JSON list of N, CA and C in Angstrom, two decimals:
[
{"chain": "N", "resi": 1332, "resn": "MET", "atom": "N", "xyz": [10.94, 9.37, -8.20]},
{"chain": "N", "resi": 1332, "resn": "MET", "atom": "CA", "xyz": [10.21, 8.51, -7.34]},
{"chain": "N", "resi": 1332, "resn": "MET", "atom": "C", "xyz": [10.38, 7.27, -7.79]},
{"chain": "N", "resi": 1333, "resn": "GLU", "atom": "N", "xyz": [10.28, 6.40, -6.77]},
{"chain": "N", "resi": 1333, "resn": "GLU", "atom": "CA", "xyz": [10.58, 4.89, -7.02]},
{"chain": "N", "resi": 1333, "resn": "GLU", "atom": "C", "xyz": [9.18, 4.34, -6.84]},
{"chain": "N", "resi": 1334, "resn": "LYS", "atom": "N", "xyz": [8.67, 3.59, -7.56]},
{"chain": "N", "resi": 1334, "resn": "LYS", "atom": "CA", "xyz": [7.60, 2.86, -8.00]},
{"chain": "N", "resi": 1334, "resn": "LYS", "atom": "C", "xyz": [7.32, 1.77, -6.64]},
{"chain": "N", "resi": 1335, "resn": "ILE", "atom": "N", "xyz": [5.95, 1.85, -6.10]},
{"chain": "N", "resi": 1335, "resn": "ILE", "atom": "CA", "xyz": [5.67, 0.88, -4.81]},
{"chain": "N", "resi": 1335, "resn": "ILE", "atom": "C", "xyz": [5.33, -0.46, -5.71]},
{"chain": "N", "resi": 1336, "resn": "THR", "atom": "N", "xyz": [5.82, -1.33, -5.12]},
{"chain": "N", "resi": 1336, "resn": "THR", "atom": "CA", "xyz": [5.82, -2.79, -5.71]},
{"chain": "N", "resi": 1336, "resn": "THR", "atom": "C", "xyz": [4.83, -3.54, -4.58]},
{"chain": "N", "resi": 1337, "resn": "LYS", "atom": "N", "xyz": [4.48, -4.84, -5.19]},
{"chain": "N", "resi": 1337, "resn": "LYS", "atom": "CA", "xyz": [3.61, -5.81, -4.30]},
{"chain": "N", "resi": 1337, "resn": "LYS", "atom": "C", "xyz": [4.65, -6.10, -3.52]},
{"chain": "N", "resi": 1338, "resn": "ASP", "atom": "N", "xyz": [5.84, -6.24, -3.35]},
{"chain": "N", "resi": 1338, "resn": "ASP", "atom": "CA", "xyz": [6.76, -6.61, -2.46]},
{"chain": "N", "resi": 1338, "resn": "ASP", "atom": "C", "xyz": [7.16, -5.77, -1.55]},
{"chain": "N", "resi": 1339, "resn": "THR", "atom": "N", "xyz": [6.78, -4.38, -1.43]},
{"chain": "N", "resi": 1339, "resn": "THR", "atom": "CA", "xyz": [6.95, -3.13, -0.74]},
{"chain": "N", "resi": 1339, "resn": "THR", "atom": "C", "xyz": [6.19, -3.57, 0.54]},
{"chain": "N", "resi": 1340, "resn": "GLY", "atom": "N", "xyz": [6.86, -3.36, 1.88]},
{"chain": "N", "resi": 1340, "resn": "GLY", "atom": "CA", "xyz": [6.16, -3.36, 3.01]},
{"chain": "N", "resi": 1340, "resn": "GLY", "atom": "C", "xyz": [5.33, -2.38, 3.25]},
{"chain": "N", "resi": 1341, "resn": "ILE", "atom": "N", "xyz": [4.40, -2.95, 4.00]},
{"chain": "N", "resi": 1341, "resn": "ILE", "atom": "CA", "xyz": [2.97, -1.67, 4.00]},
{"chain": "N", "resi": 1341, "resn": "ILE", "atom": "C", "xyz": [3.52, -0.61, 5.00]},
{"chain": "N", "resi": 1342, "resn": "ILE", "atom": "N", "xyz": [4.32, -0.90, 6.13]},
{"chain": "N", "resi": 1342, "resn": "ILE", "atom": "CA", "xyz": [4.45, 0.17, 6.99]},
{"chain": "N", "resi": 1342, "resn": "ILE", "atom": "C", "xyz": [5.69, 1.12, 6.26]},
{"chain": "N", "resi": 1343, "resn": "ASP", "atom": "N", "xyz": [6.60, 0.45, 5.73]},
{"chain": "N", "resi": 1343, "resn": "ASP", "atom": "CA", "xyz": [7.79, 1.24, 4.66]},
{"chain": "N", "resi": 1343, "resn": "ASP", "atom": "C", "xyz": [7.20, 2.24, 3.87]},
{"chain": "N", "resi": 1344, "resn": "ALA", "atom": "N", "xyz": [6.17, 1.63, 3.02]},
{"chain": "N", "resi": 1344, "resn": "ALA", "atom": "CA", "xyz": [5.47, 2.44, 2.12]},
{"chain": "N", "resi": 1344, "resn": "ALA", "atom": "C", "xyz": [4.77, 3.71, 2.54]},
{"chain": "N", "resi": 1345, "resn": "VAL", "atom": "N", "xyz": [4.03, 3.46, 3.76]},
{"chain": "N", "resi": 1345, "resn": "VAL", "atom": "CA", "xyz": [3.32, 4.59, 4.49]},
{"chain": "N", "resi": 1345, "resn": "VAL", "atom": "C", "xyz": [4.09, 5.57, 5.31]},
{"chain": "N", "resi": 1346, "resn": "GLN", "atom": "N", "xyz": [5.21, 4.92, 5.53]},
{"chain": "N", "resi": 1346, "resn": "GLN", "atom": "CA", "xyz": [6.20, 5.85, 6.35]},
{"chain": "N", "resi": 1346, "resn": "GLN", "atom": "C", "xyz": [6.99, 6.64, 5.29]},
{"chain": "N", "resi": 1347, "resn": "LYS", "atom": "N", "xyz": [7.27, 6.27, 4.22]},
{"chain": "N", "resi": 1347, "resn": "LYS", "atom": "CA", "xyz": [7.91, 7.21, 3.11]},
{"chain": "N", "resi": 1347, "resn": "LYS", "atom": "C", "xyz": [6.83, 7.95, 2.25]},
{"chain": "N", "resi": 1348, "resn": "TYR", "atom": "N", "xyz": [5.73, 7.43, 2.08]},
{"chain": "N", "resi": 1348, "resn": "TYR", "atom": "CA", "xyz": [4.69, 8.50, 1.39]},
{"chain": "N", "resi": 1348, "resn": "TYR", "atom": "C", "xyz": [3.25, 8.20, 2.27]},
{"chain": "N", "resi": 1349, "resn": "PRO", "atom": "N", "xyz": [3.16, 9.05, 3.32]},
{"chain": "N", "resi": 1349, "resn": "PRO", "atom": "CA", "xyz": [1.86, 9.09, 4.20]},
{"chain": "N", "resi": 1349, "resn": "PRO", "atom": "C", "xyz": [0.70, 9.43, 3.36]},
{"chain": "N", "resi": 1350, "resn": "GLU", "atom": "N", "xyz": [0.74, 9.90, 2.18]},
{"chain": "N", "resi": 1350, "resn": "GLU", "atom": "CA", "xyz": [-0.60, 10.40, 1.59]},
{"chain": "N", "resi": 1350, "resn": "GLU", "atom": "C", "xyz": [-1.12, 9.23, 0.96]},
{"chain": "N", "resi": 1351, "resn": "ILE", "atom": "N", "xyz": [-0.36, 7.94, 0.96]},
{"chain": "N", "resi": 1351, "resn": "ILE", "atom": "CA", "xyz": [-1.12, 6.66, 0.48]},
{"chain": "N", "resi": 1351, "resn": "ILE", "atom": "C", "xyz": [-2.09, 6.09, 1.27]},
{"chain": "N", "resi": 1352, "resn": "ILE", "atom": "N", "xyz": [-2.01, 6.66, 2.65]},
{"chain": "N", "resi": 1352, "resn": "ILE", "atom": "CA", "xyz": [-3.15, 6.23, 3.18]},
{"chain": "N", "resi": 1352, "resn": "ILE", "atom": "C", "xyz": [-4.33, 6.27, 3.14]},
{"chain": "N", "resi": 1353, "resn": "GLU", "atom": "N", "xyz": [-4.61, 7.77, 2.45]},
{"chain": "N", "resi": 1353, "resn": "GLU", "atom": "CA", "xyz": [-6.10, 7.67, 1.62]},
{"chain": "N", "resi": 1353, "resn": "GLU", "atom": "C", "xyz": [-6.36, 6.66, 0.61]},
{"chain": "N", "resi": 1354, "resn": "VAL", "atom": "N", "xyz": [-5.16, 6.29, -0.03]},
{"chain": "N", "resi": 1354, "resn": "VAL", "atom": "CA", "xyz": [-5.85, 5.13, -1.13]},
{"chain": "N", "resi": 1354, "resn": "VAL", "atom": "C", "xyz": [-6.10, 3.71, -0.53]},
{"chain": "N", "resi": 1355, "resn": "PHE", "atom": "N", "xyz": [-5.36, 3.28, 0.71]},
{"chain": "N", "resi": 1355, "resn": "PHE", "atom": "CA", "xyz": [-5.65, 2.23, 1.20]},
{"chain": "N", "resi": 1355, "resn": "PHE", "atom": "C", "xyz": [-6.93, 2.29, 2.01]},
{"chain": "N", "resi": 1356, "resn": "GLN", "atom": "N", "xyz": [-7.46, 3.36, 2.40]},
{"chain": "N", "resi": 1356, "resn": "GLN", "atom": "CA", "xyz": [-8.93, 3.43, 3.21]},
{"chain": "N", "resi": 1356, "resn": "GLN", "atom": "C", "xyz": [-10.13, 3.45, 2.10]},
{"chain": "N", "resi": 1357, "resn": "ASN", "atom": "N", "xyz": [-9.42, 3.96, 0.74]},
{"chain": "N", "resi": 1357, "resn": "ASN", "atom": "CA", "xyz": [-10.62, 3.89, -0.52]},
{"chain": "N", "resi": 1357, "resn": "ASN", "atom": "C", "xyz": [-10.80, 2.50, -0.52]},
{"chain": "N", "resi": 1358, "resn": "TYR", "atom": "N", "xyz": [-9.75, 1.58, -0.53]},
{"chain": "N", "resi": 1358, "resn": "TYR", "atom": "CA", "xyz": [-10.12, 0.02, -0.58]},
{"chain": "N", "resi": 1358, "resn": "TYR", "atom": "C", "xyz": [-10.53, -0.67, 0.61]},
{"chain": "N", "resi": 1359, "resn": "GLY", "atom": "N", "xyz": [-10.86, 0.00, 1.50]},
{"chain": "N", "resi": 1359, "resn": "GLY", "atom": "CA", "xyz": [-11.43, -0.50, 2.71]},
{"chain": "N", "resi": 1359, "resn": "GLY", "atom": "C", "xyz": [-10.50, -1.32, 3.55]},
{"chain": "N", "resi": 1360, "resn": "LEU", "atom": "N", "xyz": [-9.01, -0.47, 3.49]},
{"chain": "N", "resi": 1360, "resn": "LEU", "atom": "CA", "xyz": [-7.92, -1.12, 4.47]},
{"chain": "N", "resi": 1360, "resn": "LEU", "atom": "C", "xyz": [-7.69, -0.33, 5.65]},
{"chain": "N", "resi": 1361, "resn": "GLY", "atom": "N", "xyz": [-7.65, -0.76, 6.66]},
{"chain": "N", "resi": 1361, "resn": "GLY", "atom": "CA", "xyz": [-7.58, 0.16, 7.76]},
{"chain": "N", "resi": 1361, "resn": "GLY", "atom": "C", "xyz": [-5.86, -0.60, 8.19]},
{"chain": "N", "resi": 1362, "resn": "CYS", "atom": "N", "xyz": [-4.76, -0.63, 7.12]},
{"chain": "N", "resi": 1362, "resn": "CYS", "atom": "CA", "xyz": [-3.70, -1.27, 7.14]},
{"chain": "N", "resi": 1362, "resn": "CYS", "atom": "C", "xyz": [-3.02, -0.31, 8.41]},
{"chain": "N", "resi": 1363, "resn": "ILE", "atom": "N", "xyz": [-3.14, 0.71, 8.58]},
{"chain": "N", "resi": 1363, "resn": "ILE", "atom": "CA", "xyz": [-2.14, 1.30, 9.43]},
{"chain": "N", "resi": 1363, "resn": "ILE", "atom": "C", "xyz": [-2.32, 0.88, 10.79]},
{"chain": "N", "resi": 1364, "resn": "GLY", "atom": "N", "xyz": [-3.67, 0.60, 11.31]},
{"chain": "N", "resi": 1364, "resn": "GLY", "atom": "CA", "xyz": [-3.91, 0.22, 12.68]},
{"chain": "N", "resi": 1364, "resn": "GLY", "atom": "C", "xyz": [-3.58, -1.36, 12.83]},
{"chain": "N", "resi": 1365, "resn": "CYS", "atom": "N", "xyz": [-3.34, -2.10, 11.79]},
{"chain": "N", "resi": 1365, "resn": "CYS", "atom": "CA", "xyz": [-3.32, -3.52, 11.72]},
{"chain": "N", "resi": 1365, "resn": "CYS", "atom": "C", "xyz": [-1.76, -4.07, 12.06]},
{"chain": "N", "resi": 1366, "resn": "MET", "atom": "N", "xyz": [-2.02, -4.87, 12.96]},
{"chain": "N", "resi": 1366, "resn": "MET", "atom": "CA", "xyz": [-0.38, -5.31, 13.33]},
{"chain": "N", "resi": 1366, "resn": "MET", "atom": "C", "xyz": [0.18, -6.23, 12.45]},
{"chain": "N", "resi": 1367, "resn": "ALA", "atom": "N", "xyz": [-0.56, -6.72, 11.29]},
{"chain": "N", "resi": 1367, "resn": "ALA", "atom": "CA", "xyz": [0.10, -7.53, 10.26]},
{"chain": "N", "resi": 1367, "resn": "ALA", "atom": "C", "xyz": [0.74, -6.34, 9.38]},
{"chain": "N", "resi": 1368, "resn": "ALA", "atom": "N", "xyz": [0.45, -5.19, 9.40]},
{"chain": "N", "resi": 1368, "resn": "ALA", "atom": "CA", "xyz": [0.95, -3.98, 8.56]},
{"chain": "N", "resi": 1368, "resn": "ALA", "atom": "C", "xyz": [2.31, -4.03, 8.91]},
{"chain": "N", "resi": 1369, "resn": "HIS", "atom": "N", "xyz": [2.89, -4.53, 10.03]},
{"chain": "N", "resi": 1369, "resn": "HIS", "atom": "CA", "xyz": [4.38, -4.29, 10.29]},
{"chain": "N", "resi": 1369, "resn": "HIS", "atom": "C", "xyz": [4.99, -5.25, 9.79]},
{"chain": "N", "resi": 1370, "resn": "TYR", "atom": "N", "xyz": [4.62, -6.41, 9.26]},
{"chain": "N", "resi": 1370, "resn": "TYR", "atom": "CA", "xyz": [5.44, -7.37, 8.79]},
{"chain": "N", "resi": 1370, "resn": "TYR", "atom": "C", "xyz": [5.08, -7.92, 7.36]},
{"chain": "N", "resi": 1371, "resn": "GLU", "atom": "N", "xyz": [3.60, -7.54, 6.79]},
{"chain": "N", "resi": 1371, "resn": "GLU", "atom": "CA", "xyz": [3.39, -7.82, 5.62]},
{"chain": "N", "resi": 1371, "resn": "GLU", "atom": "C", "xyz": [3.61, -6.84, 4.43]},
{"chain": "N", "resi": 1372, "resn": "THR", "atom": "N", "xyz": [3.78, -7.38, 3.26]},
{"chain": "N", "resi": 1372, "resn": "THR", "atom": "CA", "xyz": [4.06, -6.64, 2.09]},
{"chain": "N", "resi": 1372, "resn": "THR", "atom": "C", "xyz": [2.42, -6.15, 1.44]},
{"chain": "N", "resi": 1373, "resn": "ILE", "atom": "N", "xyz": [2.36, -5.21, 0.64]},
{"chain": "N", "resi": 1373, "resn": "ILE", "atom": "CA", "xyz": [1.31, -4.81, 0.11]},
{"chain": "N", "resi": 1373, "resn": "ILE", "atom": "C", "xyz": [0.63, -5.84, -0.64]},
{"chain": "N", "resi": 1374, "resn": "GLY", "atom": "N", "xyz": [1.58, -6.80, -1.26]},
{"chain": "N", "resi": 1374, "resn": "GLY", "atom": "CA", "xyz": [0.91, -8.00, -2.00]},
{"chain": "N", "resi": 1374, "resn": "GLY", "atom": "C", "xyz": [0.20, -8.83, -1.10]},
{"chain": "N", "resi": 1375, "resn": "GLN", "atom": "N", "xyz": [0.75, -9.22, 0.16]},
{"chain": "N", "resi": 1375, "resn": "GLN", "atom": "CA", "xyz": [0.20, -9.88, 1.05]},
{"chain": "N", "resi": 1375, "resn": "GLN", "atom": "C", "xyz": [-1.00, -9.43, 1.68]},
{"chain": "N", "resi": 1376, "resn": "GLY", "atom": "N", "xyz": [-0.79, -8.04, 1.93]},
{"chain": "N", "resi": 1376, "resn": "GLY", "atom": "CA", "xyz": [-2.14, -7.45, 2.57]},
{"chain": "N", "resi": 1376, "resn": "GLY", "atom": "C", "xyz": [-3.48, -7.45, 1.32]},
{"chain": "N", "resi": 1377, "resn": "ALA", "atom": "N", "xyz": [-3.13, -7.17, 0.35]},
{"chain": "N", "resi": 1377, "resn": "ALA", "atom": "CA", "xyz": [-4.29, -7.19, -0.59]},
{"chain": "N", "resi": 1377, "resn": "ALA", "atom": "C", "xyz": [-4.68, -8.38, -1.10]},
{"chain": "N", "resi": 1378, "resn": "ALA", "atom": "N", "xyz": [-3.73, -9.51, -0.94]},
{"chain": "N", "resi": 1378, "resn": "ALA", "atom": "CA", "xyz": [-4.44, -11.12, -0.89]},
{"chain": "N", "resi": 1378, "resn": "ALA", "atom": "C", "xyz": [-5.17, -11.30, 0.06]},
{"chain": "N", "resi": 1379, "resn": "ALA", "atom": "N", "xyz": [-4.82, -11.05, 1.29]},
{"chain": "N", "resi": 1379, "resn": "ALA", "atom": "CA", "xyz": [-5.65, -11.37, 2.46]},
{"chain": "N", "resi": 1379, "resn": "ALA", "atom": "C", "xyz": [-6.86, -10.82, 2.51]},
{"chain": "N", "resi": 1380, "resn": "HIS", "atom": "N", "xyz": [-7.06, -9.70, 1.82]},
{"chain": "N", "resi": 1380, "resn": "HIS", "atom": "CA", "xyz": [-8.27, -8.94, 1.82]},
{"chain": "N", "resi": 1380, "resn": "HIS", "atom": "C", "xyz": [-9.19, -9.14, 0.27]},
{"chain": "N", "resi": 1381, "resn": "GLY", "atom": "N", "xyz": [-8.75, -10.07, -0.70]},
{"chain": "N", "resi": 1381, "resn": "GLY", "atom": "CA", "xyz": [-9.11, -10.32, -1.80]},
{"chain": "N", "resi": 1381, "resn": "GLY", "atom": "C", "xyz": [-9.33, -9.15, -2.80]},
{"chain": "N", "resi": 1382, "resn": "LEU", "atom": "N", "xyz": [-8.09, -8.12, -2.77]},
{"chain": "N", "resi": 1382, "resn": "LEU", "atom": "CA", "xyz": [-8.39, -7.16, -3.44]},
{"chain": "N", "resi": 1382, "resn": "LEU", "atom": "C", "xyz": [-7.63, -7.25, -4.77]},
{"chain": "N", "resi": 1383, "resn": "ASP", "atom": "N", "xyz": [-7.70, -6.52, -5.88]},
{"chain": "N", "resi": 1383, "resn": "ASP", "atom": "CA", "xyz": [-7.06, -6.51, -7.20]},
{"chain": "N", "resi": 1383, "resn": "ASP", "atom": "C", "xyz": [-5.66, -5.69, -6.83]},
{"chain": "N", "resi": 1384, "resn": "ILE", "atom": "N", "xyz": [-4.65, -6.45, -6.74]},
{"chain": "N", "resi": 1384, "resn": "ILE", "atom": "CA", "xyz": [-3.41, -5.86, -6.35]},
{"chain": "N", "resi": 1384, "resn": "ILE", "atom": "C", "xyz": [-2.72, -5.00, -7.46]},
{"chain": "N", "resi": 1385, "resn": "ASP", "atom": "N", "xyz": [-3.31, -5.17, -8.79]},
{"chain": "N", "resi": 1385, "resn": "ASP", "atom": "CA", "xyz": [-2.72, -4.24, -9.73]},
{"chain": "N", "resi": 1385, "resn": "ASP", "atom": "C", "xyz": [-3.34, -2.95, -9.56]},
{"chain": "N", "resi": 1386, "resn": "ALA", "atom": "N", "xyz": [-4.45, -3.08, -9.43]},
{"chain": "N", "resi": 1386, "resn": "ALA", "atom": "CA", "xyz": [-5.43, -1.89, -9.43]},
{"chain": "N", "resi": 1386, "resn": "ALA", "atom": "C", "xyz": [-5.10, -0.86, -8.12]},
{"chain": "N", "resi": 1387, "resn": "LEU", "atom": "N", "xyz": [-4.72, -1.51, -7.07]},
{"chain": "N", "resi": 1387, "resn": "LEU", "atom": "CA", "xyz": [-4.47, -0.93, -5.87]},
{"chain": "N", "resi": 1387, "resn": "LEU", "atom": "C", "xyz": [-2.94, -0.37, -6.05]},
{"chain": "N", "resi": 1388, "resn": "LEU", "atom": "N", "xyz": [-1.96, -1.17, -6.62]},
{"chain": "N", "resi": 1388, "resn": "LEU", "atom": "CA", "xyz": [-0.82, -0.59, -7.01]},
{"chain": "N", "resi": 1388, "resn": "LEU", "atom": "C", "xyz": [-0.54, 0.52, -8.07]},
{"chain": "N", "resi": 1389, "resn": "ASP", "atom": "N", "xyz": [-1.67, 0.62, -9.03]},
{"chain": "N", "resi": 1389, "resn": "ASP", "atom": "CA", "xyz": [-1.71, 1.68, -10.02]},
{"chain": "N", "resi": 1389, "resn": "ASP", "atom": "C", "xyz": [-2.24, 2.97, -9.04]},
{"chain": "N", "resi": 1390, "resn": "ASP", "atom": "N", "xyz": [-3.08, 2.89, -8.29]},
{"chain": "N", "resi": 1390, "resn": "ASP", "atom": "CA", "xyz": [-3.79, 3.82, -7.30]},
{"chain": "N", "resi": 1390, "resn": "ASP", "atom": "C", "xyz": [-2.58, 4.31, -6.62]},
{"chain": "N", "resi": 1391, "resn": "ILE", "atom": "N", "xyz": [-1.75, 3.72, -5.79]},
{"chain": "N", "resi": 1391, "resn": "ILE", "atom": "CA", "xyz": [-0.66, 4.14, -4.98]},
{"chain": "N", "resi": 1391, "resn": "ILE", "atom": "C", "xyz": [0.26, 4.84, -5.83]},
{"chain": "N", "resi": 1392, "resn": "ASN", "atom": "N", "xyz": [0.46, 4.36, -6.94]},
{"chain": "N", "resi": 1392, "resn": "ASN", "atom": "CA", "xyz": [1.64, 5.04, -7.55]},
{"chain": "N", "resi": 1392, "resn": "ASN", "atom": "C", "xyz": [1.21, 6.22, -8.21]},
{"chain": "N", "resi": 1393, "resn": "LYS", "atom": "N", "xyz": [0.12, 6.51, -8.85]},
{"chain": "N", "resi": 1393, "resn": "LYS", "atom": "CA", "xyz": [-0.79, 7.57, -9.08]},
{"chain": "N", "resi": 1393, "resn": "LYS", "atom": "C", "xyz": [-0.53, 8.66, -8.02]},
{"chain": "N", "resi": 1394, "resn": "LYS", "atom": "N", "xyz": [-0.84, 8.23, -6.85]},
{"chain": "N", "resi": 1394, "resn": "LYS", "atom": "CA", "xyz": [-1.06, 9.20, -5.59]},
{"chain": "N", "resi": 1394, "resn": "LYS", "atom": "C", "xyz": [0.50, 9.72, -5.46]},
{"chain": "N", "resi": 1395, "resn": "ILE", "atom": "N", "xyz": [1.38, 8.94, -5.73]},
{"chain": "N", "resi": 1395, "resn": "ILE", "atom": "CA", "xyz": [2.93, 9.36, -5.47]},
{"chain": "N", "resi": 1395, "resn": "ILE", "atom": "C", "xyz": [3.58, 9.99, -6.47]},
{"chain": "N", "resi": 1396, "resn": "GLY", "atom": "N", "xyz": [2.95, 9.76, -7.74]},
{"chain": "N", "resi": 1396, "resn": "GLY", "atom": "CA", "xyz": [3.67, 10.38, -9.02]},
{"chain": "N", "resi": 1396, "resn": "GLY", "atom": "C", "xyz": [4.65, 9.68, -9.47]},
{"chain": "N", "resi": 1397, "resn": "ALA", "atom": "N", "xyz": [4.64, 8.36, -9.27]},
{"chain": "N", "resi": 1397, "resn": "ALA", "atom": "CA", "xyz": [5.54, 7.43, -9.69]},
{"chain": "N", "resi": 1397, "resn": "ALA", "atom": "C", "xyz": [4.97, 6.84, -10.90]}
]
């Protein structure tokens, strides 16, 4: 499994690993329905919402076993 990084596109990550939707929801992110998700990276989305990107990425990568 390749690791998800802050530079990974939100939609790209979710299409490849739909199970991470739950992680986004746990952080209060409704990324999937947001138009910005089509062009933002995970890092940009986390920054826009004031989230700890490292914690988010750790949880995402744990979810996918990377």
